[in-house]
């Protein structure tokens, strides 16, 4: 989501489940539900800071005229602007969603149960159904097919829940009176650039209320950086072309540091006297150092004798611990939520069994 800047992304059924499609550039979350508003999301981000609505100092039409002038000066074609903004008004629903106050936290176990088990069987079917193109994507970008399918599944339920909001209208609304107006102003310019470059109509540009688009829920800035025309038809179509969806997701992960052939982490047992301050992504130690501190595999066996660094995490603070590697961090660049990363990578493991 990706997704606020990487995924340029933002804030993401049971209600909390699909709060996964928006802004990965918001502040990193540890032990909270995902950090982006997803396709069709209707609930506020658990644990998010209260929304502080902006108070526009001018009416929307005046604001839009000034914005169009800026867009023209930055090279957006007038025909694109005319088509994009024909009849556009602020969307009250987007304003409501942006201003909604945070709700209570969801536990990791609840989030996991809502996210992973319901997607395993379909994920395996999707892996088999798209095996040929996924194999080519994996060969090109070095990202396992199961990881791509898992991301696709968690983001939009394998393309089913992409969102039905007009991207232009949503971003214009948020740029006009949102609490992060400058960010969304930039994303609106990026969306118009996409329309210019790809020849997409505003009807094509649909997604989440916060501007995340397509089956991989890229913000416009993420689309411009990482979307791929893998089928070679001249368009980077992350809405309807699975080859482009898969390759765009894999390209994102590759460009953000995915390590081919390396795992993402493992569950571990920790000694009772291990300092709590060692838990968290900010601490990195070699496996040998964790071994010396008394960290073991759940059955008591030694950690692998591999030259790797890892961080110890305890998502949800529910008593279970994992050592996680660089590829876990890469998924968190997609969406800065430990819940999201744990669920995607666990789903990938289940899909690949």
Tab-separated table of C-alpha atoms in Angstrom:
chain	number	residue	atom	x	y	z
A	1	UNK	CA	0.000	0.000	0.000
A	2	UNK	CA	1.235	-0.357	-0.725
A	3	UNK	CA	1.270	2.469	-0.239
A	4	UNK	CA	2.119	7.757	2.887
A	5	UNK	CA	4.955	7.892	0.631
A	6	UNK	CA	6.564	4.600	-0.132
A	7	UNK	CA	3.228	3.431	-0.677
A	8	UNK	CA	2.852	7.098	-0.533
A	9	UNK	CA	0.288	5.295	1.335
A	10	UNK	CA	-2.109	5.813	3.999
A	11	UNK	CA	-4.279	4.653	6.650
A	12	UNK	CA	-6.557	0.284	6.068
A	13	UNK	CA	-13.933	-6.695	7.273
A	14	UNK	CA	-14.650	-7.682	10.130
A	15	UNK	CA	-14.440	-3.897	10.181
A	16	UNK	CA	-10.773	-3.653	11.053
A	17	UNK	CA	-9.633	-6.210	8.518
A	18	UNK	CA	-9.535	-4.050	5.460
A	19	UNK	CA	-8.092	-0.970	7.037
A	20	UNK	CA	-5.148	-1.751	4.763
A	21	UNK	CA	-4.924	0.460	1.767
A	22	UNK	CA	-3.393	3.845	1.971
A	23	UNK	CA	-0.472	5.628	3.539
A	24	UNK	CA	2.681	3.828	4.451
A	25	UNK	CA	4.506	6.976	5.050
A	26	UNK	CA	2.668	7.766	8.203
A	27	UNK	CA	4.631	7.277	11.396
A	28	UNK	CA	5.795	3.714	11.966
A	29	UNK	CA	3.453	1.670	14.085
A	30	UNK	CA	4.502	-1.034	16.488
A	31	UNK	CA	1.844	-3.436	17.581
A	32	UNK	CA	-1.074	-1.632	16.033
A	33	UNK	CA	-3.446	-2.475	13.257
A	34	UNK	CA	-2.447	-1.315	9.749
A	35	UNK	CA	-1.606	2.234	8.963
A	36	UNK	CA	-3.563	3.082	5.851
A	37	UNK	CA	-7.204	3.626	4.842
A	38	UNK	CA	-8.104	0.863	2.555
A	39	UNK	CA	-10.342	0.215	-0.326
A	40	UNK	CA	-13.815	0.609	0.986
A	41	UNK	CA	-12.613	1.157	4.546
A	42	UNK	CA	-15.216	2.489	6.898
A	43	UNK	CA	-13.444	2.512	10.236
A	44	UNK	CA	-10.748	4.782	11.565
A	45	UNK	CA	-7.205	3.531	12.072
A	46	UNK	CA	-6.903	1.994	15.541
A	47	UNK	CA	-4.377	3.889	17.570
A	48	UNK	CA	-4.049	6.746	15.085
A	49	UNK	CA	-3.681	10.331	16.228
A	50	UNK	CA	-6.927	12.287	16.377
A	51	UNK	CA	-7.812	13.998	13.147
A	52	UNK	CA	-7.519	17.771	13.274
A	53	UNK	CA	-9.667	19.161	10.454
A	54	UNK	CA	-8.330	22.050	8.470
A	55	UNK	CA	-10.477	25.106	7.941
A	56	UNK	CA	-10.287	26.204	4.302
A	57	UNK	CA	-9.846	29.940	3.904
A	58	UNK	CA	-11.525	30.018	0.508
A	59	UNK	CA	-14.391	28.330	-1.298
A	60	UNK	CA	-13.718	25.178	-3.321
A	61	UNK	CA	-14.138	26.807	-6.738
A	62	UNK	CA	-11.580	29.475	-5.903
A	63	UNK	CA	-9.197	26.849	-4.568
A	64	UNK	CA	-9.671	24.705	-7.679
A	65	UNK	CA	-8.955	27.581	-10.052
A	66	UNK	CA	-5.682	28.250	-8.276
A	67	UNK	CA	-4.821	24.557	-8.275
A	68	UNK	CA	-5.478	24.269	-12.019
A	69	UNK	CA	-3.168	27.205	-12.630
A	70	UNK	CA	-0.443	25.464	-10.649
A	71	UNK	CA	-1.039	22.172	-12.478
A	72	UNK	CA	-0.816	23.868	-15.882
A	73	UNK	CA	2.441	25.512	-14.861
A	74	UNK	CA	3.781	22.085	-13.895
A	75	UNK	CA	3.007	20.648	-17.310
A	76	UNK	CA	-0.367	18.980	-16.860
A	77	UNK	CA	-2.327	19.197	-20.126
A	78	UNK	CA	-5.409	21.395	-20.102
A	79	UNK	CA	-7.489	18.600	-21.635
A	80	UNK	CA	-6.522	16.381	-18.700
A	81	UNK	CA	-7.575	19.041	-16.218
A	82	UNK	CA	-10.856	19.674	-18.023
A	83	UNK	CA	-11.701	15.977	-18.057
A	84	UNK	CA	-10.537	15.304	-14.515
A	85	UNK	CA	-12.409	18.132	-12.832
A	86	UNK	CA	-15.620	18.253	-14.866
A	87	UNK	CA	-18.385	18.587	-12.272
A	88	UNK	CA	-16.068	17.763	-9.351
A	89	UNK	CA	-17.160	18.890	-5.894
A	90	UNK	CA	-15.816	18.010	-2.450
A	91	UNK	CA	-16.908	14.566	-1.272
A	92	UNK	CA	-18.525	14.803	2.195
A	93	UNK	CA	-17.955	11.084	2.804
A	94	UNK	CA	-14.206	11.509	2.347
A	95	UNK	CA	-14.218	14.401	4.791
A	96	UNK	CA	-16.141	12.270	7.295
A	97	UNK	CA	-13.696	9.380	6.995
A	98	UNK	CA	-10.678	11.650	7.305
A	99	UNK	CA	-12.024	13.343	10.433
A	100	UNK	CA	-13.313	10.268	12.187
A	101	UNK	CA	-11.831	9.799	15.635
A	102	UNK	CA	-9.711	6.729	16.396
A	103	UNK	CA	-11.337	3.603	17.737
A	104	UNK	CA	-10.016	1.018	20.127
A	105	UNK	CA	-7.020	-1.169	19.378
A	106	UNK	CA	-7.458	-4.617	17.936
A	107	UNK	CA	-5.283	-7.440	19.245
A	108	UNK	CA	-2.778	-9.052	16.932
A	109	UNK	CA	-4.386	-12.475	17.362
A	110	UNK	CA	-7.778	-11.081	16.344
A	111	UNK	CA	-6.295	-9.228	13.394
A	112	UNK	CA	-4.382	-12.332	12.304
A	113	UNK	CA	-7.446	-14.586	12.536
A	114	UNK	CA	-9.483	-12.111	10.514
A	115	UNK	CA	-6.797	-11.721	7.881
A	116	UNK	CA	-4.873	-14.939	7.311
A	117	UNK	CA	-7.031	-18.108	7.628
A	118	UNK	CA	-9.878	-16.804	5.414
A	119	UNK	CA	-7.383	-16.176	2.587
A	120	UNK	CA	-5.287	-19.338	2.613
A	121	UNK	CA	-7.291	-21.605	0.308
A	122	UNK	CA	-8.108	-18.892	-2.189
A	123	UNK	CA	-4.515	-17.761	-2.084
A	124	UNK	CA	-3.383	-21.235	-3.066
A	125	UNK	CA	-5.885	-21.269	-5.935
A	126	UNK	CA	-4.700	-17.867	-7.127
A	127	UNK	CA	-1.082	-19.013	-6.925
A	128	UNK	CA	-1.871	-22.001	-9.155
A	129	UNK	CA	-4.163	-20.068	-11.502
A	130	UNK	CA	-1.537	-17.398	-12.173
A	131	UNK	CA	1.525	-19.626	-11.946
A	132	UNK	CA	2.966	-18.775	-15.356
A	133	UNK	CA	2.987	-14.994	-15.019
A	134	UNK	CA	3.958	-15.164	-11.361
A	135	UNK	CA	6.936	-17.332	-12.263
A	136	UNK	CA	8.095	-14.741	-14.786
A	137	UNK	CA	7.622	-11.959	-12.249
A	138	UNK	CA	9.592	-13.889	-9.638
A	139	UNK	CA	12.377	-14.495	-12.125
A	140	UNK	CA	12.531	-10.815	-13.009
A	141	UNK	CA	12.365	-9.284	-9.545
A	142	UNK	CA	13.546	-12.014	-7.195
A	143	UNK	CA	10.408	-11.912	-5.068
A	144	UNK	CA	8.658	-15.250	-4.400
A	145	UNK	CA	5.264	-15.712	-6.019
A	146	UNK	CA	3.669	-16.586	-2.686
A	147	UNK	CA	4.672	-13.207	-1.242
A	148	UNK	CA	3.178	-11.324	-4.178
A	149	UNK	CA	-0.059	-13.303	-3.900
A	150	UNK	CA	-0.226	-12.729	-0.144
A	151	UNK	CA	0.182	-8.971	-0.540
A	152	UNK	CA	-2.502	-8.981	-3.223
A	153	UNK	CA	-4.777	-10.983	-0.971
A	154	UNK	CA	-4.406	-8.804	2.103
A	155	UNK	CA	-4.561	-5.528	0.190
A	156	UNK	CA	-7.700	-6.095	-1.873
A	157	UNK	CA	-8.848	-9.686	-1.319
A	158	UNK	CA	-7.172	-10.712	-4.585
A	159	UNK	CA	-8.452	-7.694	-6.510
A	160	UNK	CA	-12.076	-7.830	-5.335
A	161	UNK	CA	-12.027	-4.830	-2.971
A	162	UNK	CA	-10.202	-2.077	-4.819
A	163	UNK	CA	-12.459	0.743	-3.659
A	164	UNK	CA	-14.971	2.737	-5.659
A	165	UNK	CA	-14.046	6.305	-4.793
A	166	UNK	CA	-13.017	8.705	-7.534
A	167	UNK	CA	-9.311	9.255	-6.957
A	168	UNK	CA	-9.411	12.776	-8.364
A	169	UNK	CA	-12.417	13.795	-6.284
A	170	UNK	CA	-11.047	12.222	-3.109
A	171	UNK	CA	-7.621	13.788	-3.454
A	172	UNK	CA	-9.098	17.159	-4.383
A	173	UNK	CA	-11.297	16.981	-1.292
A	174	UNK	CA	-8.381	16.118	0.980
A	175	UNK	CA	-6.111	18.704	-0.623
A	176	UNK	CA	-8.772	21.368	-0.141
A	177	UNK	CA	-9.840	20.751	3.444
A	178	UNK	CA	-7.959	17.743	4.744
A	179	UNK	CA	-5.634	17.752	7.730
A	180	UNK	CA	-2.720	16.818	5.445
A	181	UNK	CA	-3.525	19.185	2.600
A	182	UNK	CA	-0.003	19.555	1.217
A	183	UNK	CA	0.577	15.822	1.015
A	184	UNK	CA	-2.687	15.270	-0.830
A	185	UNK	CA	-2.101	18.248	-3.096
A	186	UNK	CA	1.067	16.525	-4.250
A	187	UNK	CA	-0.737	13.226	-4.718
A	188	UNK	CA	-3.430	14.986	-6.765
A	189	UNK	CA	-0.763	16.389	-9.071
A	190	UNK	CA	0.713	12.883	-9.322
A	191	UNK	CA	-2.707	11.454	-10.217
A	192	UNK	CA	-3.082	14.016	-12.990
A	193	UNK	CA	0.405	13.151	-14.232
A	194	UNK	CA	-0.651	9.504	-14.453
A	195	UNK	CA	-3.720	10.490	-16.462
A	196	UNK	CA	-1.493	12.522	-18.780
A	197	UNK	CA	1.098	9.791	-19.236
A	198	UNK	CA	-1.213	6.811	-19.499
A	199	UNK	CA	-4.231	8.415	-21.156
A	200	UNK	CA	-6.496	7.193	-18.364
A	201	UNK	CA	-9.867	8.822	-17.840
A	202	UNK	CA	-11.063	9.916	-14.422
A	203	UNK	CA	-13.502	6.958	-14.574
A	204	UNK	CA	-10.513	4.617	-14.666
A	205	UNK	CA	-8.949	6.275	-11.642
A	206	UNK	CA	-10.861	4.734	-8.740
A	207	UNK	CA	-9.713	3.405	-5.405
A	208	UNK	CA	-9.829	4.021	-1.665
A	209	UNK	CA	-11.153	7.188	-0.072
A	210	UNK	CA	-7.575	8.275	0.697
A	211	UNK	CA	-6.346	7.852	-2.873
A	212	UNK	CA	-4.841	4.352	-2.944
A	213	UNK	CA	-5.420	2.779	-6.349
A	214	UNK	CA	-5.832	-0.570	-8.001
A	215	UNK	CA	-5.352	-4.168	-6.934
A	216	UNK	CA	-2.086	-3.352	-5.167
A	217	UNK	CA	-3.385	-0.083	-3.685
A	218	UNK	CA	-0.598	2.259	-4.737
A	219	UNK	CA	-0.850	5.934	-3.991
A	220	UNK	CA	-0.196	7.992	-7.152
A	221	UNK	CA	3.379	8.761	-6.077
A	222	UNK	CA	4.050	5.046	-5.623
A	223	UNK	CA	2.508	4.303	-9.008
A	224	UNK	CA	4.852	6.772	-10.696
A	225	UNK	CA	7.891	5.231	-8.965
A	226	UNK	CA	7.154	1.526	-9.125
A	227	UNK	CA	4.219	0.563	-11.363
A	228	UNK	CA	5.249	-1.709	-14.254
A	229	UNK	CA	3.826	-2.458	-17.711
A	230	UNK	CA	4.693	-6.145	-17.505
A	231	UNK	CA	2.428	-7.312	-20.312
A	232	UNK	CA	3.877	-4.725	-22.697
A	233	UNK	CA	0.595	-3.190	-23.855
A	234	UNK	CA	1.785	0.374	-23.252
A	235	UNK	CA	-0.080	0.935	-19.994
A	236	UNK	CA	0.719	0.266	-16.356
A	237	UNK	CA	-2.720	-1.028	-15.490
A	238	UNK	CA	-2.851	-1.951	-11.806
A	239	UNK	CA	-6.665	-2.041	-11.887
A	240	UNK	CA	-7.382	-4.788	-14.422
A	241	UNK	CA	-4.131	-6.411	-15.632
A	242	UNK	CA	-2.818	-9.027	-13.221
A	243	UNK	CA	0.600	-9.147	-14.845
A	244	UNK	CA	1.021	-5.448	-14.144
A	245	UNK	CA	-0.360	-5.803	-10.620
A	246	UNK	CA	2.041	-8.620	-9.730
A	247	UNK	CA	5.073	-7.021	-11.336
A	248	UNK	CA	4.360	-3.636	-9.773
A	249	UNK	CA	4.156	-5.160	-6.299
A	250	UNK	CA	7.328	-7.185	-6.873
A	251	UNK	CA	9.156	-4.187	-8.279
A	252	UNK	CA	8.217	-2.174	-5.213
A	253	UNK	CA	9.656	-4.840	-2.932
A	254	UNK	CA	12.817	-5.249	-4.999
A	255	UNK	CA	13.489	-1.518	-5.130
A	256	UNK	CA	12.928	-1.260	-1.375
A	257	UNK	CA	15.510	-3.874	-0.504
A	258	UNK	CA	13.995	-7.362	-0.803
A	259	UNK	CA	16.733	-9.975	-0.318
A	260	UNK	CA	16.195	-12.897	-2.731
A	261	UNK	CA	16.502	-16.332	-1.193
A	262	UNK	CA	16.369	-15.080	2.392
A	263	UNK	CA	13.552	-15.793	4.804
A	264	UNK	CA	11.667	-13.180	6.763
A	265	UNK	CA	11.828	-14.450	10.332
A	266	UNK	CA	10.975	-17.183	12.813
A	267	UNK	CA	9.117	-17.596	16.066
A	268	UNK	CA	11.358	-17.893	19.106
A	269	UNK	CA	11.299	-18.401	22.859
A	270	UNK	CA	12.994	-15.858	25.101
A	271	UNK	CA	14.431	-16.194	28.607
A	272	UNK	CA	12.529	-14.572	31.459
A	273	UNK	CA	15.410	-12.231	32.203
A	274	UNK	CA	15.828	-10.809	28.706
A	275	UNK	CA	15.676	-6.997	28.983
A	276	UNK	CA	12.442	-5.620	27.527
A	277	UNK	CA	14.421	-2.829	25.913
A	278	UNK	CA	15.827	-5.297	23.392
A	279	UNK	CA	12.389	-5.848	21.879
A	280	UNK	CA	11.677	-3.695	18.843
A	281	UNK	CA	12.792	-3.074	15.289
A	282	UNK	CA	15.266	-0.422	16.395
A	283	UNK	CA	17.523	-3.136	17.884
A	284	UNK	CA	19.491	-5.337	15.495
A	285	UNK	CA	21.744	-8.204	16.538
A	286	UNK	CA	23.275	-11.203	14.836
A	287	UNK	CA	21.690	-14.588	15.409
A	288	UNK	CA	24.786	-15.537	17.378
A	289	UNK	CA	24.259	-12.551	19.674
A	290	UNK	CA	20.622	-13.461	20.233
A	291	UNK	CA	21.721	-17.026	20.946
A	292	UNK	CA	24.157	-15.746	23.567
A	293	UNK	CA	21.324	-13.804	25.190
A	294	UNK	CA	19.346	-17.005	25.615
A	295	UNK	CA	16.953	-16.728	22.689
A	296	UNK	CA	16.076	-20.156	21.293
A	297	UNK	CA	13.687	-21.850	18.911
A	298	UNK	CA	10.295	-22.626	20.513
A	299	UNK	CA	11.284	-26.213	21.328
A	300	UNK	CA	14.523	-25.133	22.951
A	301	UNK	CA	16.847	-25.867	20.025
A	302	UNK	CA	19.611	-23.449	19.121
A	303	UNK	CA	19.087	-20.707	16.594
A	304	UNK	CA	20.491	-21.364	13.101
A	305	UNK	CA	24.177	-20.662	12.695
A	306	UNK	CA	23.615	-18.171	9.892
A	307	UNK	CA	25.344	-14.839	9.293
A	308	UNK	CA	22.201	-12.749	9.577
A	309	UNK	CA	21.047	-9.856	11.676
A	310	UNK	CA	17.594	-9.840	13.229
A	311	UNK	CA	15.293	-7.840	15.459
A	312	UNK	CA	13.128	-9.276	18.210
A	313	UNK	CA	9.466	-8.262	18.018
A	314	UNK	CA	6.379	-8.977	20.081
A	315	UNK	CA	3.436	-7.842	17.944
A	316	UNK	CA	0.461	-6.911	20.026
A	317	UNK	CA	2.420	-7.463	23.250
A	318	UNK	CA	0.620	-10.810	23.590
A	319	UNK	CA	3.550	-12.903	24.778
A	320	UNK	CA	4.746	-14.354	21.491
A	321	UNK	CA	8.081	-13.334	20.015
A	322	UNK	CA	9.699	-13.494	16.592
A	323	UNK	CA	13.137	-12.746	15.243
A	324	UNK	CA	12.621	-10.913	11.955
A	325	UNK	CA	15.050	-10.180	9.132
A	326	UNK	CA	15.443	-7.591	6.403
A	327	UNK	CA	12.583	-8.871	4.260
A	328	UNK	CA	10.210	-8.223	7.147
A	329	UNK	CA	11.381	-4.634	7.171
A	330	UNK	CA	10.756	-4.390	3.444
A	331	UNK	CA	7.118	-5.367	3.936
A	332	UNK	CA	6.884	-2.690	6.610
A	333	UNK	CA	8.025	-0.124	4.076
A	334	UNK	CA	4.916	-1.129	2.141
A	335	UNK	CA	2.738	-0.628	5.217
A	336	UNK	CA	4.264	0.429	8.514
A	337	UNK	CA	2.374	-1.966	10.714
A	338	UNK	CA	3.819	-5.033	12.384
A	339	UNK	CA	0.342	-6.591	12.240
A	340	UNK	CA	0.256	-6.137	8.476
A	341	UNK	CA	3.759	-7.445	7.852
A	342	UNK	CA	3.317	-10.483	10.126
A	343	UNK	CA	0.007	-11.352	8.486
A	344	UNK	CA	1.211	-10.942	4.899
A	345	UNK	CA	4.325	-13.016	5.428
A	346	UNK	CA	2.520	-15.676	7.446
A	347	UNK	CA	-0.114	-15.888	4.705
A	348	UNK	CA	2.678	-16.244	2.154
A	349	UNK	CA	4.104	-19.172	4.117
A	350	UNK	CA	0.686	-20.846	4.299
A	351	UNK	CA	0.009	-20.284	0.601
A	352	UNK	CA	3.367	-21.790	-0.291
A	353	UNK	CA	2.953	-24.992	1.753
